[in-house]
Coordinates of C-alpha atoms and ligand atoms in Angstrom, one line a residue:
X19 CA -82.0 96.2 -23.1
X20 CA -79.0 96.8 -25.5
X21 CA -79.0 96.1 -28.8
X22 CA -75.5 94.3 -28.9
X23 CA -75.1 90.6 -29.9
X24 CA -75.4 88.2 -26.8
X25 CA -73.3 84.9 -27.2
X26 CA -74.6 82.8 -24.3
X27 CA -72.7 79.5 -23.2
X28 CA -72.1 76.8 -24.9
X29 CA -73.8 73.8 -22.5
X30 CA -74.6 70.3 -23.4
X31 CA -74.4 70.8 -27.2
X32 CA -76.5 74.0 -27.5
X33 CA -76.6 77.5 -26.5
X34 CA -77.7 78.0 -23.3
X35 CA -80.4 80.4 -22.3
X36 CA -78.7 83.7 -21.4
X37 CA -77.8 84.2 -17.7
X38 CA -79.4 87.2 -16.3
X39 CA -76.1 89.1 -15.2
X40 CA -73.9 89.7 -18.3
X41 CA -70.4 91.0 -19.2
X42 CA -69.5 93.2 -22.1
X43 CA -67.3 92.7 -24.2
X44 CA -65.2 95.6 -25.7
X45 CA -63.2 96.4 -29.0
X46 CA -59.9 97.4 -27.9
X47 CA -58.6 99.1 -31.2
X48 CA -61.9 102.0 -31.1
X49 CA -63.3 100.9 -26.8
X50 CA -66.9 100.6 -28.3
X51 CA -68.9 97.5 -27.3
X52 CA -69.4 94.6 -29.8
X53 CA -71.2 91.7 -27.8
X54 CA -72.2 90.2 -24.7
X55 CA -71.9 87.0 -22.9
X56 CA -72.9 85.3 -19.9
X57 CA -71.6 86.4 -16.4
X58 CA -72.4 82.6 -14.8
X59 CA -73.4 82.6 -11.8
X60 CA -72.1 79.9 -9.2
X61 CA -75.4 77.7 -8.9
X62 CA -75.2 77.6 -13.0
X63 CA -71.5 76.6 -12.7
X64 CA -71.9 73.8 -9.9
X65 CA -74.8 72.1 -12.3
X66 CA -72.9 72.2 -15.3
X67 CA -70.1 70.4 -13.6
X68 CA -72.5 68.0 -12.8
X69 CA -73.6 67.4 -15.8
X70 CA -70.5 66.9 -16.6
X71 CA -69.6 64.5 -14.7
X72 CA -72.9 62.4 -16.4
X73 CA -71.6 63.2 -19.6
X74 CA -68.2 61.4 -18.3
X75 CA -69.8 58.6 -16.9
X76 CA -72.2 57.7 -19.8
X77 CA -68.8 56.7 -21.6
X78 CA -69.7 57.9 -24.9
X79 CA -66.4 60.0 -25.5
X80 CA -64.8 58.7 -22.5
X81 CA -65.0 55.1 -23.8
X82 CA -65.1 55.7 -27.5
X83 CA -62.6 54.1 -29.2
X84 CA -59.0 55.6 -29.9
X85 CA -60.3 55.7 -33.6
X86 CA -63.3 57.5 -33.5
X87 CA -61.7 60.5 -30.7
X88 CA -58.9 60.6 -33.8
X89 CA -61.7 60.6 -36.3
X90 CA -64.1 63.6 -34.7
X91 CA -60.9 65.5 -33.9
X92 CA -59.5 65.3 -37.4
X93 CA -63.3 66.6 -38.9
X94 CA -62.8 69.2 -36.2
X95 CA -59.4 69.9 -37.6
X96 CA -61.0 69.8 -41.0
X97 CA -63.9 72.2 -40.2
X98 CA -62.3 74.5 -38.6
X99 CA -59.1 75.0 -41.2
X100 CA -62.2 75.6 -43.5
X101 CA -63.5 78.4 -40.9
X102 CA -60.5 80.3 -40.3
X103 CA -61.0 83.6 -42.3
X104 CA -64.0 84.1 -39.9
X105 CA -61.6 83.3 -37.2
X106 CA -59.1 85.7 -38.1
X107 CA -61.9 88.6 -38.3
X108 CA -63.4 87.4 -34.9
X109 CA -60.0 87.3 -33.5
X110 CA -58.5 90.2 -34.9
X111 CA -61.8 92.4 -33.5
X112 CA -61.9 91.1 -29.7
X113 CA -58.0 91.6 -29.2
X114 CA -57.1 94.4 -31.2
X115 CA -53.8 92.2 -32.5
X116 CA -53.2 92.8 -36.4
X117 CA -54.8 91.0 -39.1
X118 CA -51.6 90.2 -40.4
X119 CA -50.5 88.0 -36.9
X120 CA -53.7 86.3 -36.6
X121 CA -53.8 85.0 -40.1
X122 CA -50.3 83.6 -39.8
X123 CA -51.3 82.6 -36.2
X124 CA -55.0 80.7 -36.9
X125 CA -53.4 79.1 -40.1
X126 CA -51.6 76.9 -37.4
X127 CA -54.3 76.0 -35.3
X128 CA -55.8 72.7 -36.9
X129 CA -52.5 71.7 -36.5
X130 CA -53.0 71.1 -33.0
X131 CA -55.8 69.0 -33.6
X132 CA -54.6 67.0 -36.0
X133 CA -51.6 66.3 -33.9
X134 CA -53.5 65.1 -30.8
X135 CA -56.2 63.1 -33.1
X136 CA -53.1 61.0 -34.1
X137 CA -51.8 60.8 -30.7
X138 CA -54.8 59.3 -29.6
X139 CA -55.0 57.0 -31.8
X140 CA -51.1 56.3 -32.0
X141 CA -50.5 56.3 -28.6
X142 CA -49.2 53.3 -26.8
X143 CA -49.7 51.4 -23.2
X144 CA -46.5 49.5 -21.7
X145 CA -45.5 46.2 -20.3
X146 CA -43.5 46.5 -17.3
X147 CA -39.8 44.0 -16.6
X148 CA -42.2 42.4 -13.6
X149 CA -40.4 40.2 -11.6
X150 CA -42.1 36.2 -12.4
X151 CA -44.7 34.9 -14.2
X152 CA -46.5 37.7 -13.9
X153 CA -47.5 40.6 -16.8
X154 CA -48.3 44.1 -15.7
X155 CA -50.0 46.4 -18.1
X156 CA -49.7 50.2 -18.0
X157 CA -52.9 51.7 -19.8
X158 CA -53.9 55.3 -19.6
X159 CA -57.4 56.6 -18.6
X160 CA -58.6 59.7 -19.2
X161 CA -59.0 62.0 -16.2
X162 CA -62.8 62.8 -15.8
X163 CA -64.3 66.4 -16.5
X164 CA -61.5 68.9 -17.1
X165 CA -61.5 72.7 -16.2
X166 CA -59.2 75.2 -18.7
X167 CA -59.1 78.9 -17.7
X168 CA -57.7 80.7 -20.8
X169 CA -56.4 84.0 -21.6
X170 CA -57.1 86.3 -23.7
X171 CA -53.9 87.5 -25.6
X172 CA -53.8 84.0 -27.7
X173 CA -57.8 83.5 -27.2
X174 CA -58.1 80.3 -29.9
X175 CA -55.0 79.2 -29.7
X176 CA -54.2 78.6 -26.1
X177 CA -58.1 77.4 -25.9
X178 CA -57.4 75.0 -29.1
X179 CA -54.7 73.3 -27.6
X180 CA -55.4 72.8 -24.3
X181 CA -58.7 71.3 -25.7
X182 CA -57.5 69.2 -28.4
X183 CA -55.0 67.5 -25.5
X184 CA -57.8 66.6 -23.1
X185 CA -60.4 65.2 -25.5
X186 CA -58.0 63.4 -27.8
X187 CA -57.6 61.3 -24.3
X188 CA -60.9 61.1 -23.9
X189 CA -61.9 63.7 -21.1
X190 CA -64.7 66.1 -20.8
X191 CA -63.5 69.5 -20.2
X192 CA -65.3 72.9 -19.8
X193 CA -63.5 75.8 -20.8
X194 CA -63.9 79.0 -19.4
X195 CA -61.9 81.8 -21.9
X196 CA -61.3 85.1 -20.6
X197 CA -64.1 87.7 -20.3
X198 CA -61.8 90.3 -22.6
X199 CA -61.9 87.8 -25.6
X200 CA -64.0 84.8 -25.3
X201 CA -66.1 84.9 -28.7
X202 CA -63.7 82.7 -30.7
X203 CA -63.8 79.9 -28.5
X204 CA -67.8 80.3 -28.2
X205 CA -67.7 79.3 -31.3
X206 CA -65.8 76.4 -31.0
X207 CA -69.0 74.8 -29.2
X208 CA -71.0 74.7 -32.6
X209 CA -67.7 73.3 -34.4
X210 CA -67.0 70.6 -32.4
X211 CA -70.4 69.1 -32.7
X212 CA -70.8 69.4 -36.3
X213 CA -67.5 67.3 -36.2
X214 CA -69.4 64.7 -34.1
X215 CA -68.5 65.1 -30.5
X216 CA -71.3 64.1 -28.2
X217 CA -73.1 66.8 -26.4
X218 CA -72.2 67.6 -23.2
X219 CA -68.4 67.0 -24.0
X220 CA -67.0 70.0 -24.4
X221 CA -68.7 73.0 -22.7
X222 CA -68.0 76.8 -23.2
X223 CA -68.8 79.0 -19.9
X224 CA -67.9 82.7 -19.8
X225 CA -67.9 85.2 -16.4
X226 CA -65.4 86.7 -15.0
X227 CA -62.4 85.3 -13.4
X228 CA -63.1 86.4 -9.9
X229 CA -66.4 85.1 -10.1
X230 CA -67.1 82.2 -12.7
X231 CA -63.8 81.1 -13.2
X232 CA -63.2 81.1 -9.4
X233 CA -66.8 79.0 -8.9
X234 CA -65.3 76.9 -11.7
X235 CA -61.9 75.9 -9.7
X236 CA -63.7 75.5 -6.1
X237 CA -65.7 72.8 -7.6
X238 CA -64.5 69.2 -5.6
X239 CA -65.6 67.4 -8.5
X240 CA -63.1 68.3 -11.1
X241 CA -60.5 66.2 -12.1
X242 CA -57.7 68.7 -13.1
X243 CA -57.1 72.8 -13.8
X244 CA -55.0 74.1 -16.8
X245 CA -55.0 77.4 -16.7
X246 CA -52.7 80.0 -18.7
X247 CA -52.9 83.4 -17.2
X248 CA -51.2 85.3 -14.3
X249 CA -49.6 84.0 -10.9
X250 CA -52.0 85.9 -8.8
X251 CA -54.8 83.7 -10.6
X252 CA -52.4 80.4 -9.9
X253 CA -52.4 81.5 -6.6
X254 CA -55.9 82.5 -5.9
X255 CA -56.9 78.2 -7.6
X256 CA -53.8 76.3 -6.0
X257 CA -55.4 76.6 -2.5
X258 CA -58.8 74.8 -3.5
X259 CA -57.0 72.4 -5.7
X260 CA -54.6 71.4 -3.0
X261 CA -57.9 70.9 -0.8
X262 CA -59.5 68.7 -3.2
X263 CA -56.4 67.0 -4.5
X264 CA -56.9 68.1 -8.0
X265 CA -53.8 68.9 -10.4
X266 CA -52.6 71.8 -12.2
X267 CA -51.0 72.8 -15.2
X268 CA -49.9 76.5 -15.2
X269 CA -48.7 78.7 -17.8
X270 CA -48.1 81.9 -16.2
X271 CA -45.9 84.8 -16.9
X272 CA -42.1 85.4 -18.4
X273 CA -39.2 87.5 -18.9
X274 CA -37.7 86.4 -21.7
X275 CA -34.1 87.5 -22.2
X276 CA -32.8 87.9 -25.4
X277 CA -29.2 87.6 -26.1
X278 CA -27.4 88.9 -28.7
X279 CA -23.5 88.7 -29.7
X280 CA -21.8 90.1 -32.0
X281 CA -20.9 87.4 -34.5
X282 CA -24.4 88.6 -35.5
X283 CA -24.6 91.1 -38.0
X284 CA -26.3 94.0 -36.2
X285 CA -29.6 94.2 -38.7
X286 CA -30.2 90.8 -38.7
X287 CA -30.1 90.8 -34.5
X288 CA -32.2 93.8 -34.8
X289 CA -34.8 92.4 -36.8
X290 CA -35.1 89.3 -34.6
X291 CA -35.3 91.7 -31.6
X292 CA -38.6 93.5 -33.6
X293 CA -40.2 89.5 -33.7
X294 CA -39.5 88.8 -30.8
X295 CA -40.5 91.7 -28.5
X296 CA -43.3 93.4 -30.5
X297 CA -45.5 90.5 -31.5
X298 CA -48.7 91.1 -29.9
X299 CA -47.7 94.2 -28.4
X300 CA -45.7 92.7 -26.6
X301 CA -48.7 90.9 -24.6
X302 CA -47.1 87.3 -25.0
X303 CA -45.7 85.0 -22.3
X304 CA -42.6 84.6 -24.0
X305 CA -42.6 88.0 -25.0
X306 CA -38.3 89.0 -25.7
X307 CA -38.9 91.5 -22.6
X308 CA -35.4 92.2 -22.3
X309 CA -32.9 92.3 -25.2
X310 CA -29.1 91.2 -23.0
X311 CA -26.7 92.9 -25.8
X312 CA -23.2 92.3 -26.1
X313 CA -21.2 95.1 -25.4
X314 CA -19.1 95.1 -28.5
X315 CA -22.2 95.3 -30.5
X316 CA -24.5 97.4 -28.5
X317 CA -24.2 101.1 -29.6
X318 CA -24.4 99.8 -33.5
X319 CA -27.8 97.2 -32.2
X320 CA -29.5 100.9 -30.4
X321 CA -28.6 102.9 -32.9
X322 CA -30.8 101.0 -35.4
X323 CA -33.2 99.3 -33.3
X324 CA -34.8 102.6 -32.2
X325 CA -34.8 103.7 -36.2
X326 CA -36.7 100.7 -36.5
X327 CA -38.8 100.7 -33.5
X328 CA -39.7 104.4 -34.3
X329 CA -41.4 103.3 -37.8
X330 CA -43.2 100.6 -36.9
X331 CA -46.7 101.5 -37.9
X332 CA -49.2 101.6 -35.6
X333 CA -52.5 101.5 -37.0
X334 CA -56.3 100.0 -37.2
X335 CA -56.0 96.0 -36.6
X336 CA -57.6 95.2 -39.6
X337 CA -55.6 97.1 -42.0
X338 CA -53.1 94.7 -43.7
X339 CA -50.6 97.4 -43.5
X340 CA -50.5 97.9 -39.4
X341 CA -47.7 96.6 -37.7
X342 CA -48.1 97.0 -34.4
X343 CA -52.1 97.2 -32.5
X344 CA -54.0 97.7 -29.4
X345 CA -53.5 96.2 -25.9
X346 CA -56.2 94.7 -24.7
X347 CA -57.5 97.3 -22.0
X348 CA -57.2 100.8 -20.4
X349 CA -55.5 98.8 -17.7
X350 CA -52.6 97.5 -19.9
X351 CA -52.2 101.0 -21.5
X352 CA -52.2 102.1 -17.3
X353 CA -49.6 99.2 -16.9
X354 CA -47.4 100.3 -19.5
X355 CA -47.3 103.8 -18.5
X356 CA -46.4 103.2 -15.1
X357 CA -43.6 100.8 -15.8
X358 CA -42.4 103.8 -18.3
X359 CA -42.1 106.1 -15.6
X360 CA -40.7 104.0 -12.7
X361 CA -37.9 102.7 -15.1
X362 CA -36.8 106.6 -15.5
X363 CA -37.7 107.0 -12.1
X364 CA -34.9 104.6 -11.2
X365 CA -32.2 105.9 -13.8
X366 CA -33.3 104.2 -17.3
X367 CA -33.0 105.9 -20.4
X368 CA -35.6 106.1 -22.6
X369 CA -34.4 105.3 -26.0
X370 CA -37.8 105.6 -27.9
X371 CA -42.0 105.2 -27.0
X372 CA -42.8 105.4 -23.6
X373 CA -46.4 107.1 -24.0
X374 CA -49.7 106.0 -24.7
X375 CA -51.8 106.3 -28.2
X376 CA -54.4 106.1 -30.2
X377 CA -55.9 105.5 -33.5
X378 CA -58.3 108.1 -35.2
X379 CA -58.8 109.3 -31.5
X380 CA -59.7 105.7 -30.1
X381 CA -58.9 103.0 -28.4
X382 CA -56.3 101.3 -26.3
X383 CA -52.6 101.8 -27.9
X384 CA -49.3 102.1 -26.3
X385 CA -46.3 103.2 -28.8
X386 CA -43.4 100.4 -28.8
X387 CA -40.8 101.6 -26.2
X388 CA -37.0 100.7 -25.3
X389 CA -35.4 101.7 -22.2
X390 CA -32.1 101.1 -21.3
X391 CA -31.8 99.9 -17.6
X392 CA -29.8 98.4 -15.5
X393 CA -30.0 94.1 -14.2
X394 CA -31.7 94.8 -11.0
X395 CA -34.1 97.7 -12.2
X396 CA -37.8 96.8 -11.7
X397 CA -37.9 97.1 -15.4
X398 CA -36.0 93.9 -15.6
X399 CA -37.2 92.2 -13.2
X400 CA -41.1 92.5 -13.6
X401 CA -43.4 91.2 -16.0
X402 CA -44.7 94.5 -18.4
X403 CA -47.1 92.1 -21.2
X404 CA -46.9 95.4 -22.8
X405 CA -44.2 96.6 -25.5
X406 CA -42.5 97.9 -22.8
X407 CA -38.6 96.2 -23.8
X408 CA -35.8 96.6 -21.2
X409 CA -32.4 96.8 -23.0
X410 CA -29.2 96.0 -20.7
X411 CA -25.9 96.6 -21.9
X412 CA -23.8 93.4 -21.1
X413 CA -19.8 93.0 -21.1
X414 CA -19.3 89.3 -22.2
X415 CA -20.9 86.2 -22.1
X416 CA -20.7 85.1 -18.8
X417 CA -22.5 88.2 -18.1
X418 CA -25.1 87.7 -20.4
X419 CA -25.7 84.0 -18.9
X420 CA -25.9 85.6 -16.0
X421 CA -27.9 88.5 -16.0
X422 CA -30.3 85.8 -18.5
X423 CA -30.8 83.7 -15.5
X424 CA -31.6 86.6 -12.9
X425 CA -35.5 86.7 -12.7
X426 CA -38.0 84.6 -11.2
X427 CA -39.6 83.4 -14.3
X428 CA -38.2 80.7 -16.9
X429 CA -40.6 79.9 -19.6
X430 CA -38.8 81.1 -23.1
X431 CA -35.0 83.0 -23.7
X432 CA -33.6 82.7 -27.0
X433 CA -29.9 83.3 -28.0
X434 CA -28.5 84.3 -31.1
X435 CA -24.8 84.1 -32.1
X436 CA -23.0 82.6 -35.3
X437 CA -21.0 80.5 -33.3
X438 CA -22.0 77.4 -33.0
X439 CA -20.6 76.2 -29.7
X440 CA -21.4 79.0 -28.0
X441 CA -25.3 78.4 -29.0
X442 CA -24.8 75.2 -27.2
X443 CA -23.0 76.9 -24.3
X444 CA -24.8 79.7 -23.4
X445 CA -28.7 77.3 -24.3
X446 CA -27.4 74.8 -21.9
X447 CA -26.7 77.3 -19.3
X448 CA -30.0 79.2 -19.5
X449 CA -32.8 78.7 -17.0
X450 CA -35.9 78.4 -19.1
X451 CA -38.2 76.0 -20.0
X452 CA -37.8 76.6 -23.9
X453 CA -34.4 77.7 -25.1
X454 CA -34.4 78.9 -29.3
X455 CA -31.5 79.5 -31.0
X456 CA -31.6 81.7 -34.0
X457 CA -34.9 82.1 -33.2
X458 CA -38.0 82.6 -30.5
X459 CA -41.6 82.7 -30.3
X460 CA -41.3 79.3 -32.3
X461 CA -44.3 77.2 -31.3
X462 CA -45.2 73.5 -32.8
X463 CA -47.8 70.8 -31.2
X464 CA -45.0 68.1 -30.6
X465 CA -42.9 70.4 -28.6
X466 CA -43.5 70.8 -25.1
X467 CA -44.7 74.3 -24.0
X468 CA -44.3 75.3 -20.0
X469 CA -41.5 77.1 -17.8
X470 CA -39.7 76.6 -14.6
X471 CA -39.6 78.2 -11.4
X472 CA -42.6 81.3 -11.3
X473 CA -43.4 80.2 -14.9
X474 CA -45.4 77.9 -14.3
X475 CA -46.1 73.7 -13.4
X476 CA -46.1 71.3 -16.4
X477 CA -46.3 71.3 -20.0
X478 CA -49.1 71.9 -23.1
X479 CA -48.3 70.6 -26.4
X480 CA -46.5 67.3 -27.2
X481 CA -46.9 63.7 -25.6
X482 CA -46.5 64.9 -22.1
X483 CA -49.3 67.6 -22.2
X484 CA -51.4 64.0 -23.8
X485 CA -50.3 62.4 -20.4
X486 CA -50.8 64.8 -18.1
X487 CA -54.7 64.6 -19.1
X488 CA -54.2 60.4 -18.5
X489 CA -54.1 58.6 -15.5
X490 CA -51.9 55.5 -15.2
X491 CA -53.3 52.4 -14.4
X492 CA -51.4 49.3 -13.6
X493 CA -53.0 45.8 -14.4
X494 CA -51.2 43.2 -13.0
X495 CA -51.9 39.4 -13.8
X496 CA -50.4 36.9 -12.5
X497 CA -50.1 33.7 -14.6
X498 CA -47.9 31.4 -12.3
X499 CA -48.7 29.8 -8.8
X500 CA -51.7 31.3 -6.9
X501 CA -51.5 32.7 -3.7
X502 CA -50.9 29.7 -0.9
X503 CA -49.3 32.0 2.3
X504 CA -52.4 30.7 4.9
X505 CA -52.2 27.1 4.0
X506 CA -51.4 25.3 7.4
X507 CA -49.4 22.5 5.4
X508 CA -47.4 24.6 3.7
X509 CA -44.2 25.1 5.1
X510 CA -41.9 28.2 3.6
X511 CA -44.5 30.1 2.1
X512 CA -44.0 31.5 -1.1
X513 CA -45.9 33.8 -3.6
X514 CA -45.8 32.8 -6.7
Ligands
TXE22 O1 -54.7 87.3 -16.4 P1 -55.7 86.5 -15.5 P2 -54.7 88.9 -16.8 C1 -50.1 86.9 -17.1 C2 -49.3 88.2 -17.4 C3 -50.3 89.3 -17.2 C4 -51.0 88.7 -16.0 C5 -52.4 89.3 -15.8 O2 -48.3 88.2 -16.5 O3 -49.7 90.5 -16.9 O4 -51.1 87.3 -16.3 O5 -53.2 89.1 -16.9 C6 -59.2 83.9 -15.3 N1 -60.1 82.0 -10.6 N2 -50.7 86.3 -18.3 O6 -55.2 89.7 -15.6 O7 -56.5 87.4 -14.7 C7 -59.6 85.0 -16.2 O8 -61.0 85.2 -16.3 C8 -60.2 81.4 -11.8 C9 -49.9 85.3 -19.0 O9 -55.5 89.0 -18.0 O10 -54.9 85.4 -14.9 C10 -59.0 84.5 -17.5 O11 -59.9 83.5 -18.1 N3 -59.9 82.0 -12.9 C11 -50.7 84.5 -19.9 C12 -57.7 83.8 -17.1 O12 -57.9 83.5 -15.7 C13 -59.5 83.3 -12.9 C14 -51.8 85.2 -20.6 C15 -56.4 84.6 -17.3 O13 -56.6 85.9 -16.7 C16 -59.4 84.0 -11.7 C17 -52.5 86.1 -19.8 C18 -59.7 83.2 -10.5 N4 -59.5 83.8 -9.2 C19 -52.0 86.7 -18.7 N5 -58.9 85.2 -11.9 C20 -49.8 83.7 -20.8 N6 -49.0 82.8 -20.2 O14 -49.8 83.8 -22.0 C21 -58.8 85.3 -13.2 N7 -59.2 84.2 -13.8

């Protein structure tokens, strides 16, 4: 038996005795173990949705009053901002990410909750122009029991959200995070009940993806998927989904463009290209995976981008000083390395990185790379979630709108230019479905989150990702004649 730290699932307000097959869970930053957790097995999984489903009927949360979701999410909210230095470490020591991104990252996080505890409780119903004496009453229902499969780049975050959303409108959900980084969201179980959510309302069940989380997404009984992670994964749930008529949100890949012209000055675009292309390592959705330069500004933008890229300190996660940390596996550094080569393969030019790392000897780095490519070059057109950056050399604006729109992704871009009306221009132009100017990675609660076309299907955050865990129902009441069609003396029938 090993010695490590086994976090079992969180089920019905209380850890769960441990399953007997388990998955462990690694350190990316030095590869050695440091817990593990449950691999749930598909009996397991089909009796917690069950449960579930009690939990839903009973009516305790689903029922609860719009004050009391807003008050248990707002003591979650509470809890948790008191909690996040813990966070942080947990955080920082499953994903391998710098300290310094997840404290600026989990300092946000209760802001989700607090936004969807005041939805819930702000939030109204309508009264629809019915024709006659007749009012018609829109209310929203909550859905029933939830799934969310959630990744592992933004464990608490992505989790946090998607969770806040589906309780603040009153549905039970079981969350299954990813096997590489699931121990932040275990702990989310404990949190949550200390803030007063019944038991049984928000349950934490860890496996892998091909096993648990598949089990999890075959179950008929579900009333909706959310799941952030790849398109295979989309793929591999829509089939069962379709079958069972259940919906999904998707937040899948990217390939963000970034476009720069040159009424930026050249340090300030370079900078910008730093935020938005090494965060994470690059391991983000919205990741600025290819910088679209202007041409009258590119050799001055390369010329100081690689100085900068090339001193970006790579380094231990939890050393305030390190800039830039681990992927998350051997797979991603194998990832990396391989789009490295096929890029030079087909003609690219690498400007600076392009090989894997380490730290004292350990663990699972890969040094920031740029590589200059052309539109069409699977380096453009593929998703790396690595720091893997293509940089394409383009001749004017049209071009850049262009080349922008030439993937099969459209979740972020961002453009940056002092001119005002080309902002507009070039924004409005741009397939995606988040558009920044003078900015990207920008991320608030109120502001819908989700892409177009391979990207992904629906929004989290804001009032729509609230609705899409509703369900509309229509109350009609009819306050003027009743219903005389059948009479036998009536001649001219009318309703109403
Ligand atoms: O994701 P997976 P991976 C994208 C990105 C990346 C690719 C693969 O393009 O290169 O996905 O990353 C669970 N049924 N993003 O392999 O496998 C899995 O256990 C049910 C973008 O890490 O999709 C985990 O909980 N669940 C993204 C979750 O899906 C399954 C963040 C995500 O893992 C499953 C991560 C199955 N058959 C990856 N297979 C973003 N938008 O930020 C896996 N899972």
């Amino acid at each position: 038996m090993s010695d490590l730290p086994h976090i079992s699932n969180w089920i019905d307000g209380s850890q769960a005795p441990p399953t007997s097959e388990r998955v462990t869970v690694l350190n990316p930053a030095t590869e050695a173990p440091i817990a593990t957790i449950d691999a749930t097995p598909q009996e397991t999984v089909n009796e917690i949705v069950l449960s579930s489903l009690n939990v839903f009927h009973n009516g305790k949360w689903s029922k609860a009053d719009a004050s009391e979701r807003f008050s248990v999410l707002s003591n979650a909210a509470v809890l948790l901002r008191s909690r996040i230095p813990e966070f942080v470490e947990l955080e920082t020591l499953q994903t391998g990410r710098p300290i310094r991104e997840m404290r600026a990252q989990l300092a946000r996080i209760p802001e989700w909750l607090e936004y969807f505890a005041s939805l819930a409780r702000v939030h109204e119903g309508r009264v629809t122009p019915f024709k006659g004496p007749v009012v018609n009453t829109l209310t929203r229902m909550p859905l029933g029991v939830v799934a969310q499969i959630t990744p592992w780049n933004h464990p608490l975050l992505i989790a946090t959200k998607k969770i806040a959303a589906a309780l603040a409108a009153g549905n039970v959900v079981i969350v299954k995070p990813s096997e590489l980084a699931p121990l932040s969201v275990l702990r989310l179980g404990a949190l949550f009940k200390e803030a007063g959510l019944p038991d049984g309302t928000l349950q934490i069940i860890c496996g892998y993806g091909r096993e648990t989380g598949k089990y999890l997404c075959e179950n008929p009984y579900l009333s909706k998927i959310d799941l952030t992670g790849g398109l295979a994964t989309y793929k591999a749930i829509a089939p069962n989904a379709s079958t069972n008529m259940i919906p999904i949100t998707a937040e899948l890949g990217g390939k963000a463009p970034v476009c720069f012209f040159p009424s930026v000055n050249v340090e300030d675009a370079v900078r910008a290209a730093l935020f938005a292309s090494f965060i994470a390592s690059g391991q983000t959705c919205v990741t600025g995976s290819r910088l679209l330069v202007h041409n009258d500004m590119y050799d001055a933008f390369v010329e100081l981008l690689v100085k900068r890229v090339e001193s970006l300190r790579i380094g231990t996660p939890t050393d305030d000083r390190t800039q830039i940390g681990a992927v998350i596996n051997k797979a991603a550094v194998e990832r990396c390395s391989s789009f490295v080569n096929r890029a030079v393969e087909e003609g690219g030019t690498l400007l600076c990185g392009g090989k894997p790392t380490s730290v004292d000897g350990k663990g699972f780095f890969f040094s920031p790379t740029i590589i200059s490519v052309t539109e069409s070059s699977h380096l453009a057109c593929n998703e790396v979630f690595g720091p893997v950056i293509a940089i394409i050399r383009c001749s004017d604006e049209k071009e850049i709108i262009r080349v922008a729109n030439m993937t099969s992704f459209a979740l972020g871009a961002s453009v940056w230019t002092n001119d005002f009306s080309q902002a507009h221009r070039v924004a409005e132009q741009i397939e995606a479905g988040i558009v920044w100017i003078d900015g990207h990675h920008l991320n608030d609660p109120s502001s819908p989150w989700g892409g177009f076309k391979e990207s992904g299907i629906g929004k989290e955050n804001g009032v729509e990702a609230y609705e899409s865990y509703t369900k509309v129902k229509s109350t009609v009441i009819n306050y003027g004649v009743k219903p005389v069609w059948f009479d036998d003396d009536i001649e001219n029938a009318r309703y109403g």
